PDB file of C-alpha atoms in Angstrom:
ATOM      1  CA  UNK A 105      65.903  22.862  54.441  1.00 79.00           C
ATOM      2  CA  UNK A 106      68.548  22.663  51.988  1.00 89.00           C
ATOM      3  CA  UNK A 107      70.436  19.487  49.901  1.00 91.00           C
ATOM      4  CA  UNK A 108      72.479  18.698  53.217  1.00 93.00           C
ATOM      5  CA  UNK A 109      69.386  18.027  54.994  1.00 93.00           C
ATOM      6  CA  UNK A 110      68.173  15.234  53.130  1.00 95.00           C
ATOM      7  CA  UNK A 111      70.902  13.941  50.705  1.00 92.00           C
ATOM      8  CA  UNK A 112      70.967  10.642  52.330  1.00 94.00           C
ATOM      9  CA  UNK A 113      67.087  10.033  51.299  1.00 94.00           C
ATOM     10  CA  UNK A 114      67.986  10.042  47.666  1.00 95.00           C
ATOM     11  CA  UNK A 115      68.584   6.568  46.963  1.00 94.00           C
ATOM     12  CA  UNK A 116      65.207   5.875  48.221  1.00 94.00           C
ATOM     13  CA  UNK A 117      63.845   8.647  45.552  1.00 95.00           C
ATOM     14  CA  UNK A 118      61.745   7.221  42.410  1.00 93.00           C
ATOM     15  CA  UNK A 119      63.580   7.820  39.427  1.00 95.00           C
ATOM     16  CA  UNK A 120      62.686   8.567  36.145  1.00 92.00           C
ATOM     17  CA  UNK A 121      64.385   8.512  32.692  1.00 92.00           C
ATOM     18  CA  UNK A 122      62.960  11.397  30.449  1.00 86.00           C
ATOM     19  CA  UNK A 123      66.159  11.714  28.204  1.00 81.00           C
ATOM     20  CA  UNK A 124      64.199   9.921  25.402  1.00 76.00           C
ATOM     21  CA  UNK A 125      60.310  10.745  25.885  1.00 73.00           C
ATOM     22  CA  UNK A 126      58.844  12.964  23.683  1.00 65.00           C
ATOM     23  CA  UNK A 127      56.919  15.805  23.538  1.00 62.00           C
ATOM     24  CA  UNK A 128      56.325  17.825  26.896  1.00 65.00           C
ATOM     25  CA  UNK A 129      56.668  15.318  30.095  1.00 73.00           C
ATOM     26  CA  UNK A 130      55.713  17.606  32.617  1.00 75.00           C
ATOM     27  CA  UNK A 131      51.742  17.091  32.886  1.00 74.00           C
ATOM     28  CA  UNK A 132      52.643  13.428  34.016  1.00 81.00           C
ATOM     29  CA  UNK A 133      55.564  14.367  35.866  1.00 84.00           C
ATOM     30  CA  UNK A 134      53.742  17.133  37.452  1.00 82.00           C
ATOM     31  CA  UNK A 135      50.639  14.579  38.319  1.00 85.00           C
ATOM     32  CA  UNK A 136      53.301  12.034  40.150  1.00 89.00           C
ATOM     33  CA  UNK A 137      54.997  14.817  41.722  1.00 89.00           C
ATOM     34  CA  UNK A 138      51.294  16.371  43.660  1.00 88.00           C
ATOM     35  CA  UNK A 139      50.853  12.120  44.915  1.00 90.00           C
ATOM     36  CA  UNK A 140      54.185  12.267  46.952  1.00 92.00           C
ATOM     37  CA  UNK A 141      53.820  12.933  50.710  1.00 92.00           C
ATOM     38  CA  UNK A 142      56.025  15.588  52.416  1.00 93.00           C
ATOM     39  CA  UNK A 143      59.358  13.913  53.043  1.00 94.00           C
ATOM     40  CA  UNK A 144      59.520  12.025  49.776  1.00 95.00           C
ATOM     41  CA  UNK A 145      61.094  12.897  46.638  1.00 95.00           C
ATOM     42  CA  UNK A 146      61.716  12.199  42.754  1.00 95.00           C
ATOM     43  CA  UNK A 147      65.297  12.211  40.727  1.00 96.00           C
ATOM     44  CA  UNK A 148      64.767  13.200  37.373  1.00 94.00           C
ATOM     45  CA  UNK A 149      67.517  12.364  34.680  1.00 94.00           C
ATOM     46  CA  UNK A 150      67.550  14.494  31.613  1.00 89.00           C
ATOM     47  CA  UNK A 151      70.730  15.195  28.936  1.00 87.00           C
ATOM     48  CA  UNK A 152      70.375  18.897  30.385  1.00 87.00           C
ATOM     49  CA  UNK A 153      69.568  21.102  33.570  1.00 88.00           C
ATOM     50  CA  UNK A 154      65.581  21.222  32.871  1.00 86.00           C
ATOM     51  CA  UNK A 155      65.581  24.691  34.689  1.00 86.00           C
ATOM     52  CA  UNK A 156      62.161  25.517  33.481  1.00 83.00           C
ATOM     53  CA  UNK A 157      60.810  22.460  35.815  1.00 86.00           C
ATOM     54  CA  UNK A 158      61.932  24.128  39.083  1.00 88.00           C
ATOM     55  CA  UNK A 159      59.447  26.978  39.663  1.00 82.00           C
ATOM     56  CA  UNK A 160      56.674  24.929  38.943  1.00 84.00           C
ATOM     57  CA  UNK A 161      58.226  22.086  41.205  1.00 89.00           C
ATOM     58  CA  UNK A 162      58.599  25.083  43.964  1.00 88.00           C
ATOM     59  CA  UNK A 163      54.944  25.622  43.813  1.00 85.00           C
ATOM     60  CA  UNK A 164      54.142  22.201  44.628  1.00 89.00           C
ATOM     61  CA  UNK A 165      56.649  22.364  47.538  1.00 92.00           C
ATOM     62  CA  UNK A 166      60.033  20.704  46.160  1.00 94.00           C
ATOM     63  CA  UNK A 167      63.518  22.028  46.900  1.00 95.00           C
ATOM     64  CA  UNK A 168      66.301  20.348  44.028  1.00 96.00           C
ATOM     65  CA  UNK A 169      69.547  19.660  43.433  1.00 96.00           C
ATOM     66  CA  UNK A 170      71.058  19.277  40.443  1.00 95.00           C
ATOM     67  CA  UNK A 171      74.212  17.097  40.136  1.00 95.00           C
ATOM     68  CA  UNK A 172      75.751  16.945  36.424  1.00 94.00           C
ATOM     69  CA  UNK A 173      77.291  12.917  36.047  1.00 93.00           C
ATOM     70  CA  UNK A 174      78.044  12.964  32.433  1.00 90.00           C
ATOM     71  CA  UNK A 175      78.800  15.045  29.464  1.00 86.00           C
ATOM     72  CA  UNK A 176      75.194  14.758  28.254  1.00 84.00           C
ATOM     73  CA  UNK A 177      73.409  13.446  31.696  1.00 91.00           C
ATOM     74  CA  UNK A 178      71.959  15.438  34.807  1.00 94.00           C
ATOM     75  CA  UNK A 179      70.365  14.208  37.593  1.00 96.00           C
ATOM     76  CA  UNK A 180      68.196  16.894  39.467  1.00 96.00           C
ATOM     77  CA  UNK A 181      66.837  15.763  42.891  1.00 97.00           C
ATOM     78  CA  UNK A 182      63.492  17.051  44.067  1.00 96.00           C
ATOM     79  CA  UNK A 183      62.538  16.694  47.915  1.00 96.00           C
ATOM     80  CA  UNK A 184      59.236  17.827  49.069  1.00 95.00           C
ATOM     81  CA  UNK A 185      59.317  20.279  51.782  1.00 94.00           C
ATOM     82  CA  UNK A 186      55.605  20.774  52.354  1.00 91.00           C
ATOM     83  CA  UNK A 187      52.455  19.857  50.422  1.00 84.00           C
ATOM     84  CA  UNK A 188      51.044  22.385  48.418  1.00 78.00           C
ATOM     85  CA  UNK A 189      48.582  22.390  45.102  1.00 61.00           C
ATOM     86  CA  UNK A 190      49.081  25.974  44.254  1.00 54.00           C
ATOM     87  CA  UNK A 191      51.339  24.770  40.885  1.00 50.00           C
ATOM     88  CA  UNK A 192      48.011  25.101  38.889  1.00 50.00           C
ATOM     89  CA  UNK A 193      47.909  28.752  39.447  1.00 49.00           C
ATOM     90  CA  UNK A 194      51.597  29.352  39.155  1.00 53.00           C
ATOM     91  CA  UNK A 195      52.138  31.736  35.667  1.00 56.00           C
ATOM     92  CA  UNK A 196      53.052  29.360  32.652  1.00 65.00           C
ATOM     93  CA  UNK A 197      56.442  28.321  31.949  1.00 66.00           C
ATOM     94  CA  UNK A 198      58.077  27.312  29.309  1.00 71.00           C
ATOM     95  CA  UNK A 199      58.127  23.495  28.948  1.00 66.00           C
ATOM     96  CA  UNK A 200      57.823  23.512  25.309  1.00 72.00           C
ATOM     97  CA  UNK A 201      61.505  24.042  26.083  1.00 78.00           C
ATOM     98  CA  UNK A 202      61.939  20.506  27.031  1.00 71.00           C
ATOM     99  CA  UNK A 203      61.306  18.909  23.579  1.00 76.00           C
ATOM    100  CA  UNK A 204      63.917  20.259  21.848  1.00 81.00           C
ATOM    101  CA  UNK A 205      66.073  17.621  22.841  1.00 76.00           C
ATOM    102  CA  UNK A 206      64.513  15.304  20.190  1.00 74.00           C
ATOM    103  CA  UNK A 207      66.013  17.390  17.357  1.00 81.00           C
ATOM    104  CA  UNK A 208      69.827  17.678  19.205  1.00 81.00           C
ATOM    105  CA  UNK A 209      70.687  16.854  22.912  1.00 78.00           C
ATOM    106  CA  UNK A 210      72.948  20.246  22.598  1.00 83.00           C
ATOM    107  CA  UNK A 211      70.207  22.366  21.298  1.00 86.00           C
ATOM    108  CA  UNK A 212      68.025  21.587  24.050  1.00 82.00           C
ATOM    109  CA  UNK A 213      70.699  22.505  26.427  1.00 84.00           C
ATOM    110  CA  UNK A 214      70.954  25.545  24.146  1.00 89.00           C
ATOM    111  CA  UNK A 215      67.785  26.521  24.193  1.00 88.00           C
ATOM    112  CA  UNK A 216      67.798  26.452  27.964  1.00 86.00           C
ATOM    113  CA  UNK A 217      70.445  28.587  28.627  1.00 89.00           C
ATOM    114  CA  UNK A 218      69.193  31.007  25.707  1.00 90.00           C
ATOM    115  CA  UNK A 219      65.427  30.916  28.050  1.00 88.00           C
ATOM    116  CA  UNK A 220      67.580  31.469  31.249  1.00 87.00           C
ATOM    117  CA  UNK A 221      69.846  34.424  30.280  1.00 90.00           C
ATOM    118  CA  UNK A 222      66.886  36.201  28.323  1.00 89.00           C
ATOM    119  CA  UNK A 223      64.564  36.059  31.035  1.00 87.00           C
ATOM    120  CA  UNK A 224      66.008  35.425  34.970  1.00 84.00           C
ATOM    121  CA  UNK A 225      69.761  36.781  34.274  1.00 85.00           C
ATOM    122  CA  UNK A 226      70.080  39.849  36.912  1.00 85.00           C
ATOM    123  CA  UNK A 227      71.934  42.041  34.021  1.00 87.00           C
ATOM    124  CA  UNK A 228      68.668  42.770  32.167  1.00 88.00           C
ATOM    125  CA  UNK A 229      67.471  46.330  32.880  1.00 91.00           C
ATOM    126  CA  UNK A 230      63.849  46.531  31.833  1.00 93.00           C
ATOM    127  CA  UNK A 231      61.461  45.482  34.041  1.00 92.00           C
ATOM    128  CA  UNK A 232      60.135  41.781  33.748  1.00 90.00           C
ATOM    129  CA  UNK A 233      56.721  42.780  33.228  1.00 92.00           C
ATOM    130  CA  UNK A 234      57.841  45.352  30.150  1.00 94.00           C
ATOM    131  CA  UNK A 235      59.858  42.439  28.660  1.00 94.00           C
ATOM    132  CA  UNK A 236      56.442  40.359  28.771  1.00 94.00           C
ATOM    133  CA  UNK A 237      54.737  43.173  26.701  1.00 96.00           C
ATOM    134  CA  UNK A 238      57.572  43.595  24.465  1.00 96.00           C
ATOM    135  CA  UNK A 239      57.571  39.939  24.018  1.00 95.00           C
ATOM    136  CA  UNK A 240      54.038  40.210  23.206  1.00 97.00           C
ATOM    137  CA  UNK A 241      53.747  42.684  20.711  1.00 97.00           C
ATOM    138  CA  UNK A 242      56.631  40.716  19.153  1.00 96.00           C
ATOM    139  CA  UNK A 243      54.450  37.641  19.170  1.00 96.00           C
ATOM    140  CA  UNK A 244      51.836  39.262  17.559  1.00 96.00           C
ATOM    141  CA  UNK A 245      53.725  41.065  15.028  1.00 94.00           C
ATOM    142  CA  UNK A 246      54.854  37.161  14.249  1.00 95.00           C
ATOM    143  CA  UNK A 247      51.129  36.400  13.941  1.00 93.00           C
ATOM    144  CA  UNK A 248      52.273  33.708  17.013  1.00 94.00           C
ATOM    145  CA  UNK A 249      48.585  35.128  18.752  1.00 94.00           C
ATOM    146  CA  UNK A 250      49.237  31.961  21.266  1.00 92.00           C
ATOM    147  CA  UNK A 251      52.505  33.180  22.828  1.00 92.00           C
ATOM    148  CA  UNK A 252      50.913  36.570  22.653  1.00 95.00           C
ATOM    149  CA  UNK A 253      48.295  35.594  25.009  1.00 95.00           C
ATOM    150  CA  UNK A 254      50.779  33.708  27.336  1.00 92.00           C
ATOM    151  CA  UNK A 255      52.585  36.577  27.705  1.00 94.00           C
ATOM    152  CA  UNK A 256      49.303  38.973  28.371  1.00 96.00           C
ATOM    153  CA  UNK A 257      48.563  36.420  31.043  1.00 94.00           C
ATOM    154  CA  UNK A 258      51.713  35.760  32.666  1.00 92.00           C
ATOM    155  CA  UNK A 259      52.233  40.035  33.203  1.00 94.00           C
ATOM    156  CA  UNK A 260      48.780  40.491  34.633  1.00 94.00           C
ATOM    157  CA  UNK A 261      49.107  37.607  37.098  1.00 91.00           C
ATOM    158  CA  UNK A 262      52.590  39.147  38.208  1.00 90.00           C
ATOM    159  CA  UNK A 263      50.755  42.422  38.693  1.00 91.00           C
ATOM    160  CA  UNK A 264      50.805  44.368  35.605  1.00 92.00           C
ATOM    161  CA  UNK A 265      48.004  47.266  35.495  1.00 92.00           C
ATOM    162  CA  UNK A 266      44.978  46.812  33.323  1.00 93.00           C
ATOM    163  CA  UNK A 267      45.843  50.440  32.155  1.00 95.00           C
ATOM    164  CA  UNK A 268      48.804  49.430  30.583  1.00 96.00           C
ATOM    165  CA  UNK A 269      47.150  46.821  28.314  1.00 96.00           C
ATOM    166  CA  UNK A 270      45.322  49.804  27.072  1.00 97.00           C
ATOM    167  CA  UNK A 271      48.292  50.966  25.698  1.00 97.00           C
ATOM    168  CA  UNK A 272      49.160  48.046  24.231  1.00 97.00           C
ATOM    169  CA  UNK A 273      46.227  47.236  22.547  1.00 97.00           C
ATOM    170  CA  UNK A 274      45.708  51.012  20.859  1.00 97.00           C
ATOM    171  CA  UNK A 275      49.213  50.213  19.638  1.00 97.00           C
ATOM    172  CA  UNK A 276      48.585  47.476  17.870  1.00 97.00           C
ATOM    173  CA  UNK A 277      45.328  48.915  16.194  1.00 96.00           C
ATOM    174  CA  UNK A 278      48.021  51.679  14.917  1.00 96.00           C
ATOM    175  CA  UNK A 279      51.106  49.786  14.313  1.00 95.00           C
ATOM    176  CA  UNK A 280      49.270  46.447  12.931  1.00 95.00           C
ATOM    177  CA  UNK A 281      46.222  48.179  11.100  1.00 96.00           C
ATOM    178  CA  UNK A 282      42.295  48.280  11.752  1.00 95.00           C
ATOM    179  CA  UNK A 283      41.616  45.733   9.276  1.00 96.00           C
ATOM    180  CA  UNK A 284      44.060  43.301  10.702  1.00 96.00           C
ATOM    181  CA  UNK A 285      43.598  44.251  14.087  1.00 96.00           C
ATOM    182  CA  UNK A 286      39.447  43.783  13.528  1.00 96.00           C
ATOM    183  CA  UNK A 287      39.821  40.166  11.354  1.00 96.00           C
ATOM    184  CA  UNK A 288      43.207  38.753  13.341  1.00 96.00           C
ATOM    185  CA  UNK A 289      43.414  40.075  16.589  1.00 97.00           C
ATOM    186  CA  UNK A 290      40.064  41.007  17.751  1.00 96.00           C
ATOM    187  CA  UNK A 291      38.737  37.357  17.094  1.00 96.00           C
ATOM    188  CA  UNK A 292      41.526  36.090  19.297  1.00 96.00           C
ATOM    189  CA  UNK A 293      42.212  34.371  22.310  1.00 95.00           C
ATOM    190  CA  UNK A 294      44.586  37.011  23.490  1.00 96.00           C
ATOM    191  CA  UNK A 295      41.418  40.026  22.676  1.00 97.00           C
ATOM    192  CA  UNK A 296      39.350  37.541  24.609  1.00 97.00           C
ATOM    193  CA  UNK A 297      41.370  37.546  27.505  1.00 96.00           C
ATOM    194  CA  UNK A 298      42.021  40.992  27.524  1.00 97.00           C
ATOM    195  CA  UNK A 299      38.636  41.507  27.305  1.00 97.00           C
ATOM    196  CA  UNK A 300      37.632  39.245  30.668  1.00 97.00           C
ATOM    197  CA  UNK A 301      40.653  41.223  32.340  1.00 97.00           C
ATOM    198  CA  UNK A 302      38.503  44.448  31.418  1.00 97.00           C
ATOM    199  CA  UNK A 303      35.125  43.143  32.012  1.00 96.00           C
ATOM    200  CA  UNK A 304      35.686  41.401  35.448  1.00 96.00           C
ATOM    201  CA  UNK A 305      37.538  44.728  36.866  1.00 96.00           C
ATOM    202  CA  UNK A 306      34.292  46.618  35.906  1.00 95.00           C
ATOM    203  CA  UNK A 307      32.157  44.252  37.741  1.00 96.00           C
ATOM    204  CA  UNK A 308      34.416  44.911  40.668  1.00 95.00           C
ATOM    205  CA  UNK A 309      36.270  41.811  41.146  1.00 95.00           C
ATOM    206  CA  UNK A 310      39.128  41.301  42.731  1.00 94.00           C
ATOM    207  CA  UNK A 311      42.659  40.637  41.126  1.00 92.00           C
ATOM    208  CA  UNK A 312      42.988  37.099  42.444  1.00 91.00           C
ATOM    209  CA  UNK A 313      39.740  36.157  41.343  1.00 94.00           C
ATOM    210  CA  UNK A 314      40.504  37.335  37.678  1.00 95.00           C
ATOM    211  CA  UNK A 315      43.867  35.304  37.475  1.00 92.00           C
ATOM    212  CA  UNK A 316      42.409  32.398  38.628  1.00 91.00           C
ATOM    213  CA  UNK A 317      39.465  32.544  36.003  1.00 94.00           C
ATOM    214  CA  UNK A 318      42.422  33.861  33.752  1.00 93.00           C
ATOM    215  CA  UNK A 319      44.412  30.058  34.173  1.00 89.00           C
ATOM    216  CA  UNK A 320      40.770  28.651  33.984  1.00 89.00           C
ATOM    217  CA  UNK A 321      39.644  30.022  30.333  1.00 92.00           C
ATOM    218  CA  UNK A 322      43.357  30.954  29.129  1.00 90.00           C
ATOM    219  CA  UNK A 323      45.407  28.057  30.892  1.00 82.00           C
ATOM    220  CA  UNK A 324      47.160  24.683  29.459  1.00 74.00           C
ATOM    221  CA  UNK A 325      43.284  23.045  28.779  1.00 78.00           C
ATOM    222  CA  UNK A 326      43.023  25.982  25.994  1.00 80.00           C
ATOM    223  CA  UNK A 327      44.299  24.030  23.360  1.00 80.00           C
ATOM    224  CA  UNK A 328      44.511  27.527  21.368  1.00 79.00           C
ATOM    225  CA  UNK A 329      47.178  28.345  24.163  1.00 74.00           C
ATOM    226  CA  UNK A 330      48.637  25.298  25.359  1.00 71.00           C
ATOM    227  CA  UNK A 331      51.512  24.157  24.171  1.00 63.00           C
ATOM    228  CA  UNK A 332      52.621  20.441  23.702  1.00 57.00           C
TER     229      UNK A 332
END
């Protein structure tokens, strides 16, 4: 529809004031957001552009506008379009993004824009499913095994091929060692998730069926993957 369409509905939008929660908002955001009826909307106010809110917003059918009032205050409209309750399968995001605004309104809006240009900014060159393995072995190299398995599931759900998991695993074993690899890695949730990838495809199910069991086991109620 577009901002045009229904930018004289605002003023009858709920509105809510997240500039001084703490921790990650979204699961209650994201629980008031599924209750509104096609038609309806939110307005969110926040001491940045909370860009990792709109895909998951998309997937429950929102278009937004943002609308910058104040040196250190946004307001970002949502208006929902159609009703939808796919957000649950939509690949994480990161909304761990969203507390950094406790330390230093700036650095949250830092941190943002840092998230944005790394990983939607059309310049990059390598494809967004090699950054998420790159970004993996990073994470594990870190010994940060719950990013690591974030990443594993986010690149499988956008259609990365088991095969090429493979690889990344056998480089690991060589890069990171046997006996780390058998005591750190193999005992964790990203091995274990890697492993139901493998298992499921040899019991001949289908892709959708493995991401969905994928967000199940490996999702935000893993609270060895979560994040708060």
């Amino acid at each position: 529809m577009g901002f045009e369409q229904w930018k004289d509905q605002i003023s009858n939008f709920e509105c809510i004031d997240v500039r001084h929660l703490q921790g990650n908002f979204f699961p209650g955001l994201q629980k008031r957001a599924g209750g509104l009826s096609k038609g309806s909307g939110l307005t969110i106010i926040q001491t940045f552009e909370p860009l990792p809110l709109y895909a998951p917003m998309e997937a429950l059918g929102f278009e937004h506008f943002a609308k910058q009032v104040g040196a250190d205050e946004f307001h970002i409209y949502f208006y929902r379009v159609q009703e939808t309750e796919t957000a649950e399968m939509a690949p994480f995001r990161p909304l761990a993004l969203l507390n950094y605004p406790m330390i230093d309104e700036r650095l949250g809006q830092i941190a943002v824009d840092f998230w944005d240009l790394t990983w939607n900014d059309q310049k990059r060159t390598l494809p967004y499913e090699m950054r998420l393995l790159l970004s993996l072995t990073n994470a594990v190299g870190a010994g940060r095994m719950r990013q690591a398995t974030r990443e594993l599931v986010k690149a499988y759900i956008h259609g990365l091929d088991s095969a090429a998991l493979d690889d990344v695993f056998e480089l690991l074993a060589w890069n990171q060692g046997i006996g780390y690899f058998s005591s750190e890695i193999g005992p964790s949730q990203l091995f274990q998730a890697y492993k139901l990838i493998k298992t499921r495809e040899k019991s001949g199910k289908q892709c959708r069926e493995i991401e969905q069991e994928l967000m199940e086991k490996f999702g935000e109620k893993n609270p060895e993957v979560k994040v708060q």
